[in-house]
Structure formats: C-alpha cells, structure tokens
PDB file of C-alpha atoms in Angstrom:
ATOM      1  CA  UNK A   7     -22.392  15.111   4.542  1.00 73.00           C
ATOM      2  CA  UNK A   8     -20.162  11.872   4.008  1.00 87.00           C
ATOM      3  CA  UNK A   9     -17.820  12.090   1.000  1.00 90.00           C
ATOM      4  CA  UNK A  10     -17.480   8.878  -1.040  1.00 89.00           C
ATOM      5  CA  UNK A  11     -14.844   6.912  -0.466  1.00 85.00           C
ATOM      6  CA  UNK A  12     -11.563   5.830  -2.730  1.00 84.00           C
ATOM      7  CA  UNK A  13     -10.874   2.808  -2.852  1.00 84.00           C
ATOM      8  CA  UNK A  14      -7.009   2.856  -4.690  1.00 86.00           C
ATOM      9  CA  UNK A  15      -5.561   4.162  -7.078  1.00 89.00           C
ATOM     10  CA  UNK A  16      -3.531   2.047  -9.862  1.00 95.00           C
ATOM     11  CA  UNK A  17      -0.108   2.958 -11.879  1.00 96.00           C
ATOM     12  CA  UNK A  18      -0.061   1.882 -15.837  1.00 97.00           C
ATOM     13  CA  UNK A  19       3.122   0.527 -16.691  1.00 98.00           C
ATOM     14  CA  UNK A  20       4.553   0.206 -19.997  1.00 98.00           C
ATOM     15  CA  UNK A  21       6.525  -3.102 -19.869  1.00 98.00           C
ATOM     16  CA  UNK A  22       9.381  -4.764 -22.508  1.00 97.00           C
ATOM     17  CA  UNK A  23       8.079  -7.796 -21.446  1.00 97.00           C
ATOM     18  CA  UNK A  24       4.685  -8.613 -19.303  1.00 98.00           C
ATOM     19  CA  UNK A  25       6.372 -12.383 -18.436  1.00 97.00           C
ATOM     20  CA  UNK A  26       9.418 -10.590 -16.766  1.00 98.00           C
ATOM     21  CA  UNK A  27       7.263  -8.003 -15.275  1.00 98.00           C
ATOM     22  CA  UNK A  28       4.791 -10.426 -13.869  1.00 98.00           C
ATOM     23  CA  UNK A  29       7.931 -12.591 -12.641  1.00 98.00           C
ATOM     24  CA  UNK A  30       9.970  -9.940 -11.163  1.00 98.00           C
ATOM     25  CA  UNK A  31       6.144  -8.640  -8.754  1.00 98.00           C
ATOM     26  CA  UNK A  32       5.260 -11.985  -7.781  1.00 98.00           C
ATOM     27  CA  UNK A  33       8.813 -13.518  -6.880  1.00 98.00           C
ATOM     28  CA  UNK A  34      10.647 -10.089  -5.467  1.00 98.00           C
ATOM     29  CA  UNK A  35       7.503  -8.112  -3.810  1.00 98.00           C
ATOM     30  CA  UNK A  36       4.960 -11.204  -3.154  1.00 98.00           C
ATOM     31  CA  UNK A  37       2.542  -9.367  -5.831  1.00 98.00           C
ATOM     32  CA  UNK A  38      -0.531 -11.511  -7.262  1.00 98.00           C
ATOM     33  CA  UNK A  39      -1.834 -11.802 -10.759  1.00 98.00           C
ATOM     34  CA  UNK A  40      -5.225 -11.150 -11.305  1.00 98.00           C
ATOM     35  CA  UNK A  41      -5.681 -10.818 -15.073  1.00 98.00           C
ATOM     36  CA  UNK A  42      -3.836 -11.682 -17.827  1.00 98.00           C
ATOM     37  CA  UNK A  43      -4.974 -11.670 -20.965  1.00 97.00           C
ATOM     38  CA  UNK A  44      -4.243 -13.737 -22.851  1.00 97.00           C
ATOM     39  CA  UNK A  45      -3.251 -16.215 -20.396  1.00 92.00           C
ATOM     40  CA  UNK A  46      -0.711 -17.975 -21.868  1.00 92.00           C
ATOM     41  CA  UNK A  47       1.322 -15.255 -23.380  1.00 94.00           C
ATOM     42  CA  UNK A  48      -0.167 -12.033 -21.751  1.00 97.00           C
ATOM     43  CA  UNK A  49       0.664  -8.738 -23.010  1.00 98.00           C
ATOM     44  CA  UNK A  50      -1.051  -6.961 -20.536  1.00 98.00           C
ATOM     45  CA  UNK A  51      -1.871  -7.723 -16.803  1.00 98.00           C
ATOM     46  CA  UNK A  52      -2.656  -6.746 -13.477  1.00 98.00           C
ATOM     47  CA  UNK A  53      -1.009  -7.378  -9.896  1.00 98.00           C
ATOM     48  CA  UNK A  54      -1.973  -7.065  -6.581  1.00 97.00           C
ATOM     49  CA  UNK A  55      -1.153  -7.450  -3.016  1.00 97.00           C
ATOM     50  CA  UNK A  56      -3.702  -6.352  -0.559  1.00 95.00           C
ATOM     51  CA  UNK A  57      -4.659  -2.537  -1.929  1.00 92.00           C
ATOM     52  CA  UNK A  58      -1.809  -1.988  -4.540  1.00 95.00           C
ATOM     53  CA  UNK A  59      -2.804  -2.764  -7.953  1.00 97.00           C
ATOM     54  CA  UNK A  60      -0.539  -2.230 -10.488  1.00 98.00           C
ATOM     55  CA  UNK A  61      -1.556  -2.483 -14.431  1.00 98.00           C
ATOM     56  CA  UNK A  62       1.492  -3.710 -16.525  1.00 98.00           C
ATOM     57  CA  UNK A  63       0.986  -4.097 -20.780  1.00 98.00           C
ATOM     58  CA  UNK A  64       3.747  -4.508 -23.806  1.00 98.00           C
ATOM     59  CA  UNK A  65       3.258  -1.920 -26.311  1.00 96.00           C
ATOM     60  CA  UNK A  66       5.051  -1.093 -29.185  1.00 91.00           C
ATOM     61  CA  UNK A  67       7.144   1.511 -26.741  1.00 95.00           C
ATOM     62  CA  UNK A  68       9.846   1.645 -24.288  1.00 95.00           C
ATOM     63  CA  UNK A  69       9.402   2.164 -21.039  1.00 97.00           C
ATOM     64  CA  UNK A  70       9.656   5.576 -19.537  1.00 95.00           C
ATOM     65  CA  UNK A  71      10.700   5.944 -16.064  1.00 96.00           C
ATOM     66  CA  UNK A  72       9.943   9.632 -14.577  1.00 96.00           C
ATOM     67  CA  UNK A  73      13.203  10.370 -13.504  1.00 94.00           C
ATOM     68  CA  UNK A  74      14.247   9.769 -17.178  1.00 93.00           C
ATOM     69  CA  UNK A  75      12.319  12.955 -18.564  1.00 93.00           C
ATOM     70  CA  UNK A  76      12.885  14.954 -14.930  1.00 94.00           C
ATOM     71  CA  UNK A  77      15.346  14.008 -12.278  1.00 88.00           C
ATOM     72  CA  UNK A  78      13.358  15.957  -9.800  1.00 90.00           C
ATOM     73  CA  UNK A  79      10.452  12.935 -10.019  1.00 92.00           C
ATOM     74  CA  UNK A  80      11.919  10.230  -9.629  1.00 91.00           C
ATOM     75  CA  UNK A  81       9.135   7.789  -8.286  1.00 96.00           C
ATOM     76  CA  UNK A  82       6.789   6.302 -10.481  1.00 97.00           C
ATOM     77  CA  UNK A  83       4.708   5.199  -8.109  1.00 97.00           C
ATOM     78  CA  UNK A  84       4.537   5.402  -3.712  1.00 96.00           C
ATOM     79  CA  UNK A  85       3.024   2.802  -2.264  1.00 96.00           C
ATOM     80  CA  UNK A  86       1.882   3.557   1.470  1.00 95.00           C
ATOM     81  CA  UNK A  87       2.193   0.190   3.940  1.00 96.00           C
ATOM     82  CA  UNK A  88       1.981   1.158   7.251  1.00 96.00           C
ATOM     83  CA  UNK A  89       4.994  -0.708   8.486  1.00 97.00           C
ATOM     84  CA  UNK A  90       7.803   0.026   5.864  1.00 97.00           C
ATOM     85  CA  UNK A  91      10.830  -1.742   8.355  1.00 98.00           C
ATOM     86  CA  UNK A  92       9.144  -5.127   8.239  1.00 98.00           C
ATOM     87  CA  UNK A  93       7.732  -4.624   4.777  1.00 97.00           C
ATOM     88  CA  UNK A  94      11.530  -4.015   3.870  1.00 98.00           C
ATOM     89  CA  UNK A  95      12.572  -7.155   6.026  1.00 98.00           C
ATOM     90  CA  UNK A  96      10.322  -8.999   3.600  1.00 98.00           C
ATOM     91  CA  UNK A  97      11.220  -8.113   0.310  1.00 98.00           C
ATOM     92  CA  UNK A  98      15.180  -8.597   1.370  1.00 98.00           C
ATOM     93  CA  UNK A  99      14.095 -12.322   2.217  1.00 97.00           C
ATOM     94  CA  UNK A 100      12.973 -12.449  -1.317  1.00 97.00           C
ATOM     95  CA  UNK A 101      16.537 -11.375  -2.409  1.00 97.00           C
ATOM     96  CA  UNK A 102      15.071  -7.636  -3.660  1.00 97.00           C
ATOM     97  CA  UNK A 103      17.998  -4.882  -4.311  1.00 97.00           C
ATOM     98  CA  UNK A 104      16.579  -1.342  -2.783  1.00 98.00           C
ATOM     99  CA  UNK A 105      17.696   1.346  -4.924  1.00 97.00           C
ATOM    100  CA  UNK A 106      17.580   3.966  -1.542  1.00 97.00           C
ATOM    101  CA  UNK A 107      17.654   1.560   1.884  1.00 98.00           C
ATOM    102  CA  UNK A 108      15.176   1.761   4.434  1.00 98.00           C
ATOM    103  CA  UNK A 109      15.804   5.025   6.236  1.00 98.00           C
ATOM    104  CA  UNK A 110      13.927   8.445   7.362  1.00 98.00           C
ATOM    105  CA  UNK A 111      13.684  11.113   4.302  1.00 96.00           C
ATOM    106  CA  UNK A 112      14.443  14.630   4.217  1.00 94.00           C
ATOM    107  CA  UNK A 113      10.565  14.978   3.342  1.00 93.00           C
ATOM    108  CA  UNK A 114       9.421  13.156   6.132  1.00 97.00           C
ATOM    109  CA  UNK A 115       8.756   9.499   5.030  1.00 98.00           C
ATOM    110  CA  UNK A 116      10.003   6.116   6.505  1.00 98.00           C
ATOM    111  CA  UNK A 117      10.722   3.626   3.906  1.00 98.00           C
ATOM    112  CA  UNK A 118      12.536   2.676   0.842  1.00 98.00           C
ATOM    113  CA  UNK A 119      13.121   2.607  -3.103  1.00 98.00           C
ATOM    114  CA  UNK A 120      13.396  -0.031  -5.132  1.00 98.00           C
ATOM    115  CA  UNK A 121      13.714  -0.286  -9.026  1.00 98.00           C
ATOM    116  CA  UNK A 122      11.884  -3.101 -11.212  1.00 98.00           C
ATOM    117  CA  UNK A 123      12.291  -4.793 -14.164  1.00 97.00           C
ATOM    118  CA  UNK A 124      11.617  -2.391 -16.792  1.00 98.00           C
ATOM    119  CA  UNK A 125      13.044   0.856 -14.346  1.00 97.00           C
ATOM    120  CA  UNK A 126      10.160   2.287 -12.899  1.00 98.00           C
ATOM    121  CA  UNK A 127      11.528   3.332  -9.235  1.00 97.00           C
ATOM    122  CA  UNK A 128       8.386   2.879  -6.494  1.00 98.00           C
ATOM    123  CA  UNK A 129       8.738   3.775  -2.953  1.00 97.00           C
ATOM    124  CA  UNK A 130       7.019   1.654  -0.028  1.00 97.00           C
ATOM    125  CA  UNK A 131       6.732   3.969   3.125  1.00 97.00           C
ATOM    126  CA  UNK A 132       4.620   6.172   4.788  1.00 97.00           C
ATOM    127  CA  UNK A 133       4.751   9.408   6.696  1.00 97.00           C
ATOM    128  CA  UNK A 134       7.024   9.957  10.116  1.00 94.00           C
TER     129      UNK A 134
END
C-alpha cells in the first residue's frame, strides 16, 4: 500500500519587523515572497525558494530563538539542499555571515549555520 506523500514542512517565525525579515531572505538567501498581507506594510508573510517555505508575522512578542530557552537546540529550523558546498558558495556571494562554516558535523551532516534577522539560527545541509 502507497503512503501519501509530504510535500514540506514550514517554520512560523515571530519577527520584530516583517520588512527586515522579508529583506534579509530575499537579498542574503535568494528567498521569494509569496504572500504578504497587506502588501504594502505586511505584518505577516511567506518565503520560498524551491521547497522551503518559511512563514514570518509581527506580533505583539519578541522573538524566541530555541537556543535561548535550551542551548542544547539550537536550530530553529534545518533545511536539507542536497549540495550544501555550493549552496554555501552562494549565499557568501550574497555577502551572508555563517554562524558555524561549512564543514562535516559530529552528527553526521555536511553544511552550515547561519543566523537571521530576528536570531533564529537555521542549518542548510544534509546527511554524510
């Protein structure tokens, strides 16, 4: 019997700011936006490149990173790409600070970490 397929999964971000969200995906990881609403002043939206979807919105809350409540979860989101070097080779073009370089992990991942506007740390890799 065939199981039904998953498409993706999508993180919910608490933002300061949806602008400087938007502008930090689009400019630093070559994100998309999809949605806004409303569309001249959003305060909620969603990005995209390719099967990542991220959904960002401005509440009446800060922003809290994992690693802030538990230092032992640090990502807030991993996002799998298949080749993490040239993925990596990209986003340094863009002029993107990695928070952890490109490298092999002690859990047996290639890739890297990188922190965005409002502290959320994601990971772009996939396994050895």
């Amino acid at each position: 019997m065939n199981q039904p397929s998953i498409a993706g999964i999508a993180p919910f971000f608490i933002v300061r700011d949806v602008r400087v969200a938007l502008s930090f995906y689009s400019e630093k990881l070559g994100f998309e936006a999809v949605f806004k609403e409303p569309a001249h002043d959003p305060f909620f939206a969603i990005v995209q490149r390719d099967g990542a979807m991220i959904f960002l919105k401005a509440v009446n809350a800060d922003p809290v990173p994992n690693r802030k409540r538990a230092a032992d979860a640090r990502w807030d989101a991993y996002v799998g790409t298949p080749d993490p070097d040239k993925l990596a080779a990209e986003f340094i073009s863009r002029g993107t600070v990695f928070t952890s370089p490109l490298q092999d992990t002690h859990d047996g991942l290639r890739g890297f970490e990188l922190e965005d506007a409002d502290g959320y740390l994601l990971f772009f890799g996939r396994p050895r």
